[in-house]
JSON list of C-alpha atoms in Angstrom, two decimals:
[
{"chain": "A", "resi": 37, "resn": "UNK", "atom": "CA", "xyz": [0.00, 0.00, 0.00]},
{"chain": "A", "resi": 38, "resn": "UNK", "atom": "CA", "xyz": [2.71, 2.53, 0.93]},
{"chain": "A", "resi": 39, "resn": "UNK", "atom": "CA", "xyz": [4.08, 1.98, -2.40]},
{"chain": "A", "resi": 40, "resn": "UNK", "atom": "CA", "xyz": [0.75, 2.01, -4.37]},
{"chain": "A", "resi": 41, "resn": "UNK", "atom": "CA", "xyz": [0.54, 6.01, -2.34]},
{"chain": "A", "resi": 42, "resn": "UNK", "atom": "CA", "xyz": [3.86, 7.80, -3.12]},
{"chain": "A", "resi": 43, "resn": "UNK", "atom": "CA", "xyz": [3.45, 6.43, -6.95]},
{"chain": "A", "resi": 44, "resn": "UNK", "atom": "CA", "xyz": [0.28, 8.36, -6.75]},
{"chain": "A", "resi": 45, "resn": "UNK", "atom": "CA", "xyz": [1.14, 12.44, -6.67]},
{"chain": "A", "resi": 46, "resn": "UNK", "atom": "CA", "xyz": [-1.66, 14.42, -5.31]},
{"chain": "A", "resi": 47, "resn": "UNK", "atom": "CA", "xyz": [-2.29, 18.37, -5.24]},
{"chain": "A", "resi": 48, "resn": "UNK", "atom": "CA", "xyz": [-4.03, 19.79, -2.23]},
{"chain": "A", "resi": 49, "resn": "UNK", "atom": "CA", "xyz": [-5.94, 22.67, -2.85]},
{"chain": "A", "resi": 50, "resn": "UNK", "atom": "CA", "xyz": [-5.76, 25.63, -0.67]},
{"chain": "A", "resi": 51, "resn": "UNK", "atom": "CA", "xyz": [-8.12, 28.78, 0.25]},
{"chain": "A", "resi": 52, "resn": "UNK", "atom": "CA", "xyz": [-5.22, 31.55, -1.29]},
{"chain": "A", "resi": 53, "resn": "UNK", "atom": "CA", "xyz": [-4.47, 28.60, -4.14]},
{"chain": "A", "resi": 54, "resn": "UNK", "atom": "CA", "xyz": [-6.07, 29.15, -8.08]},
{"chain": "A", "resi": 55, "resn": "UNK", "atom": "CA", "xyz": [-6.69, 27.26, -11.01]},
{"chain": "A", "resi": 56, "resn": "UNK", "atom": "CA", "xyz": [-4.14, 29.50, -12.63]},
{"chain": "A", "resi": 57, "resn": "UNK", "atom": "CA", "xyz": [-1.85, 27.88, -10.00]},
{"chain": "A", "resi": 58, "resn": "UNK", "atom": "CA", "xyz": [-2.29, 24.37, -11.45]},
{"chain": "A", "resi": 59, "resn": "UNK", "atom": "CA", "xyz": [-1.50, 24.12, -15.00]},
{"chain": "A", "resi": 60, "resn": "UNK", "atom": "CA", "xyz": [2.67, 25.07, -14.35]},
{"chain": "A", "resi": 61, "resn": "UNK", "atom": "CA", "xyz": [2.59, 21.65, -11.61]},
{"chain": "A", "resi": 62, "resn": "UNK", "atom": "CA", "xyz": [1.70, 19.25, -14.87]},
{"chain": "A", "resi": 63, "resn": "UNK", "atom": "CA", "xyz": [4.66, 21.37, -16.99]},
{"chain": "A", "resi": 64, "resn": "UNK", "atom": "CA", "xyz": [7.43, 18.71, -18.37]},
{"chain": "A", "resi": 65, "resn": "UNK", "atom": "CA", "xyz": [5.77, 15.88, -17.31]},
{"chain": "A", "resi": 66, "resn": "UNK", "atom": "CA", "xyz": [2.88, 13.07, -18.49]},
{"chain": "A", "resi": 67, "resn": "UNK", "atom": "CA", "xyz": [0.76, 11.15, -16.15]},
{"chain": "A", "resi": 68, "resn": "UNK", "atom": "CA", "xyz": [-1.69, 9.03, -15.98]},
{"chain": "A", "resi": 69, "resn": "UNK", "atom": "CA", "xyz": [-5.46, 10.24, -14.52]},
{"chain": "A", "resi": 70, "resn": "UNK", "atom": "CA", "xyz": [-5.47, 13.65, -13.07]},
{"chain": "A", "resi": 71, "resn": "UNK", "atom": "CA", "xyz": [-8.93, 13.81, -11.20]},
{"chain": "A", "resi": 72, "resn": "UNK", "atom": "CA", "xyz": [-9.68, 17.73, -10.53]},
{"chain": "A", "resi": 73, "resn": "UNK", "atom": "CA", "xyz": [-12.35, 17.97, -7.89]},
{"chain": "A", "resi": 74, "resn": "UNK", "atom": "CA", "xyz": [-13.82, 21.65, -7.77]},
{"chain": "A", "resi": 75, "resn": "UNK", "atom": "CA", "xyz": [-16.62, 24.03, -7.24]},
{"chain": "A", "resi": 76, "resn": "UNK", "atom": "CA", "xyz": [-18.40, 25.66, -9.91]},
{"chain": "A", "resi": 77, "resn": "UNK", "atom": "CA", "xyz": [-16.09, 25.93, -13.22]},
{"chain": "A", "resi": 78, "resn": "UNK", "atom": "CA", "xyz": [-16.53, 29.10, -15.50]},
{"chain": "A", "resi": 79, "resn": "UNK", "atom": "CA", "xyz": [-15.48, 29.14, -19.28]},
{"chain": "A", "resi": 80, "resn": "UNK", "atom": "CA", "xyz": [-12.63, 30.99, -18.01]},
{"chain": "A", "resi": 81, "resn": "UNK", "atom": "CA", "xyz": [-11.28, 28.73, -15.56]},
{"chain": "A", "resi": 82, "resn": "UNK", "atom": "CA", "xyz": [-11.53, 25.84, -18.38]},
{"chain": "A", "resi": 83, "resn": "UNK", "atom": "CA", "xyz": [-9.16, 27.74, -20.54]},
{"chain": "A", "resi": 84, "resn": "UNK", "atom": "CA", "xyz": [-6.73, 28.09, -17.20]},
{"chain": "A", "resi": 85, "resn": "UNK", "atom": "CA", "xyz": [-6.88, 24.02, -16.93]},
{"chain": "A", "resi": 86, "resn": "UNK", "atom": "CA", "xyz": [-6.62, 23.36, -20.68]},
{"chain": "A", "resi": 87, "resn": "UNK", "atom": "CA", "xyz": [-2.84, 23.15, -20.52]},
{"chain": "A", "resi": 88, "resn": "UNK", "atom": "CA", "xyz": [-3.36, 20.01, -18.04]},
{"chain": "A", "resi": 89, "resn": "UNK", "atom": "CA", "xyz": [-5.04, 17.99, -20.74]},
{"chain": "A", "resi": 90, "resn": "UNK", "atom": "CA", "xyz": [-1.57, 16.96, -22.72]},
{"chain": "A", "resi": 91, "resn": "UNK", "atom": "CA", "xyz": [-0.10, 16.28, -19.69]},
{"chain": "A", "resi": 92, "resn": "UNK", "atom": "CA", "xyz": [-2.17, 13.31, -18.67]},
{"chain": "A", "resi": 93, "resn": "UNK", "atom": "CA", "xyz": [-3.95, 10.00, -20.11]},
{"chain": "A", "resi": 94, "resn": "UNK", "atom": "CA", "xyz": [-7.26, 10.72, -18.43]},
{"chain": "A", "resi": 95, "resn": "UNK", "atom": "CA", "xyz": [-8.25, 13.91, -17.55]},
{"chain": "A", "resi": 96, "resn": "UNK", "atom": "CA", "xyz": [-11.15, 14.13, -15.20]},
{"chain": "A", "resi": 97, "resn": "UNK", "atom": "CA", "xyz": [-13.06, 17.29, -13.95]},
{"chain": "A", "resi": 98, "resn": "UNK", "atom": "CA", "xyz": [-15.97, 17.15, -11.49]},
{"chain": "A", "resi": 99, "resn": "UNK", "atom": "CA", "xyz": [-17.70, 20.29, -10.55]},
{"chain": "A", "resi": 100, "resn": "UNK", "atom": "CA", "xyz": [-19.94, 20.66, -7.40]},
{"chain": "A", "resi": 101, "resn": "UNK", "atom": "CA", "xyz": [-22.74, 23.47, -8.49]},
{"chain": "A", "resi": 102, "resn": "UNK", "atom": "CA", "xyz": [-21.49, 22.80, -12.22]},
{"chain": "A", "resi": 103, "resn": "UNK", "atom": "CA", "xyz": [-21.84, 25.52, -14.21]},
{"chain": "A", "resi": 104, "resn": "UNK", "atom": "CA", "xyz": [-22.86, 23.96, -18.03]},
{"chain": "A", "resi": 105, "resn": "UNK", "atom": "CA", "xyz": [-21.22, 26.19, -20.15]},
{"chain": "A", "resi": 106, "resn": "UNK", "atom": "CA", "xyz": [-18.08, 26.02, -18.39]},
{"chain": "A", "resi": 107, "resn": "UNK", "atom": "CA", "xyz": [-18.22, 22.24, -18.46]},
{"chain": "A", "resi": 108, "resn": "UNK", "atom": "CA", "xyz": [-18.65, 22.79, -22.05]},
{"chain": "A", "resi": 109, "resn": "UNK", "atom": "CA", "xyz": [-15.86, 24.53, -22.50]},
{"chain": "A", "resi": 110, "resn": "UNK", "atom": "CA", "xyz": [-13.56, 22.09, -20.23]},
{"chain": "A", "resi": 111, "resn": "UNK", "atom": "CA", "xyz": [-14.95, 19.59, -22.30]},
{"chain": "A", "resi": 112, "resn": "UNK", "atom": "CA", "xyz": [-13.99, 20.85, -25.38]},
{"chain": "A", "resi": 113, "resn": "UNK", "atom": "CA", "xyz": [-10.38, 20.81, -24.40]},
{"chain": "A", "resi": 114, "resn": "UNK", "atom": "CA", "xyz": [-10.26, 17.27, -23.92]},
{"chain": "A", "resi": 115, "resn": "UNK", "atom": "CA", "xyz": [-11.45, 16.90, -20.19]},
{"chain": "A", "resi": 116, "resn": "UNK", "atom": "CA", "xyz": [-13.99, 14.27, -19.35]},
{"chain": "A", "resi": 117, "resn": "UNK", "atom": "CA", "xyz": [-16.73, 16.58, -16.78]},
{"chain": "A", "resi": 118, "resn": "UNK", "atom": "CA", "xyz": [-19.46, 15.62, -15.08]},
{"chain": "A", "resi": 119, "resn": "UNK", "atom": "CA", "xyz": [-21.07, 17.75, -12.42]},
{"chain": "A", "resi": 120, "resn": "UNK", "atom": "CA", "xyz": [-21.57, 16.48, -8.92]},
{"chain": "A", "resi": 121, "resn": "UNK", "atom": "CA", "xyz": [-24.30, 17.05, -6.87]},
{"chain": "A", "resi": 122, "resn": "UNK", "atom": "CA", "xyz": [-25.17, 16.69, -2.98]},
{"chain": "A", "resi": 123, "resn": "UNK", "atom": "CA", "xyz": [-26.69, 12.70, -3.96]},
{"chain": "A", "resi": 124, "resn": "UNK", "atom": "CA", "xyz": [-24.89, 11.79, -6.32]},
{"chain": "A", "resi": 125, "resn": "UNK", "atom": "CA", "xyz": [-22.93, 8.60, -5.74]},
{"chain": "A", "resi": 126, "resn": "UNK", "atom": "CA", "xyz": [-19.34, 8.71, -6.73]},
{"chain": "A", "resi": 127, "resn": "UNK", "atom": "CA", "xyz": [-19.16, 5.15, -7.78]},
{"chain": "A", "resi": 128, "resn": "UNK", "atom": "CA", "xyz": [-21.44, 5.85, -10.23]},
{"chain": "A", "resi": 129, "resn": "UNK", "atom": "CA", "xyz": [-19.59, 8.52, -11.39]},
{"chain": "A", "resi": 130, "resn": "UNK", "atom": "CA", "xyz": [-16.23, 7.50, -11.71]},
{"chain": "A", "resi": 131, "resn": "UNK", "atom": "CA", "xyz": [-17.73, 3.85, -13.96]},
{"chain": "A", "resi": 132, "resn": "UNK", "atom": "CA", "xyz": [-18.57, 7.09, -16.68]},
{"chain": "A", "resi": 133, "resn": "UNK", "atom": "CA", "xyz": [-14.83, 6.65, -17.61]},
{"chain": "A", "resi": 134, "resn": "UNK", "atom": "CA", "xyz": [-13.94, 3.02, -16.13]},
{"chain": "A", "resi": 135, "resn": "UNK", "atom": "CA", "xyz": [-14.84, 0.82, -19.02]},
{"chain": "A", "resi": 136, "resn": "UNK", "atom": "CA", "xyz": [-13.46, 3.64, -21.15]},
{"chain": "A", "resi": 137, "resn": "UNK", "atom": "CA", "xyz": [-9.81, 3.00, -20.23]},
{"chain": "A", "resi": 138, "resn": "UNK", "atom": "CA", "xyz": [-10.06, -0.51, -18.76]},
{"chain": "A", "resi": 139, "resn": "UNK", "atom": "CA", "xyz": [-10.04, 0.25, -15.44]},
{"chain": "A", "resi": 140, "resn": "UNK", "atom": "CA", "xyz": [-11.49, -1.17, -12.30]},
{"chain": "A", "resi": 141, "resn": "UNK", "atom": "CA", "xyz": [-14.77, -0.15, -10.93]},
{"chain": "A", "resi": 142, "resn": "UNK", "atom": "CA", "xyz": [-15.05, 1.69, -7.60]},
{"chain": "A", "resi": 143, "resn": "UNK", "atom": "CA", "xyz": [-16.47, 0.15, -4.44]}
]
């Protein structure tokens, strides 16, 4: 397990942190999934994660109190979105993309 979790790099967000401050961390490198979990997404803040797309194999965004025309837009630039609400389950969300790349389901 301990090796499964440092072969996994995860980004904390913080209250003085941006979207504009994620795009550099993906710079010179490829990944696999990057999973961005985050409130409402504008049109504007899909062009500030757009540079994240070539930088990954699957690139996820979830939006709590999605905005549709900003998922759109992320969308557009490659991301796979899906908005989240209070009930959704996020088993169910995450099998959108599972049998997509061969993955295993979520339980």
């Amino acid at each position: 397990m301990e090796t499964m979790t440092i072969a996994f790099a995860t980004v904390t967000a913080r209250r003085d942190g941006s979207l504009a401050d994620a795009a550099p961390l993906f710079a010179g490198a490829t990944l696999g999934p990057v999973v961005v979990v985050t409130g409402p997404v504008r049109e504007s803040d899909a062009a500030l994660l757009a540079p994240i797309v070539a930088h990954t194999s699957l690139p996820v965004l979830v939006s709590v109190g999605a905005d549709p025309e900003g998922l759109r837009a992320a969308s557009a630039t490659g991301w796979r979105t899906t908005p989240l609400e209070p009930e959704d389950e996020l088993k169910t969300l995450w099998s959108q993309w599972a049998p997509e790349r061969g993955t295993v389901g979520v339980d």
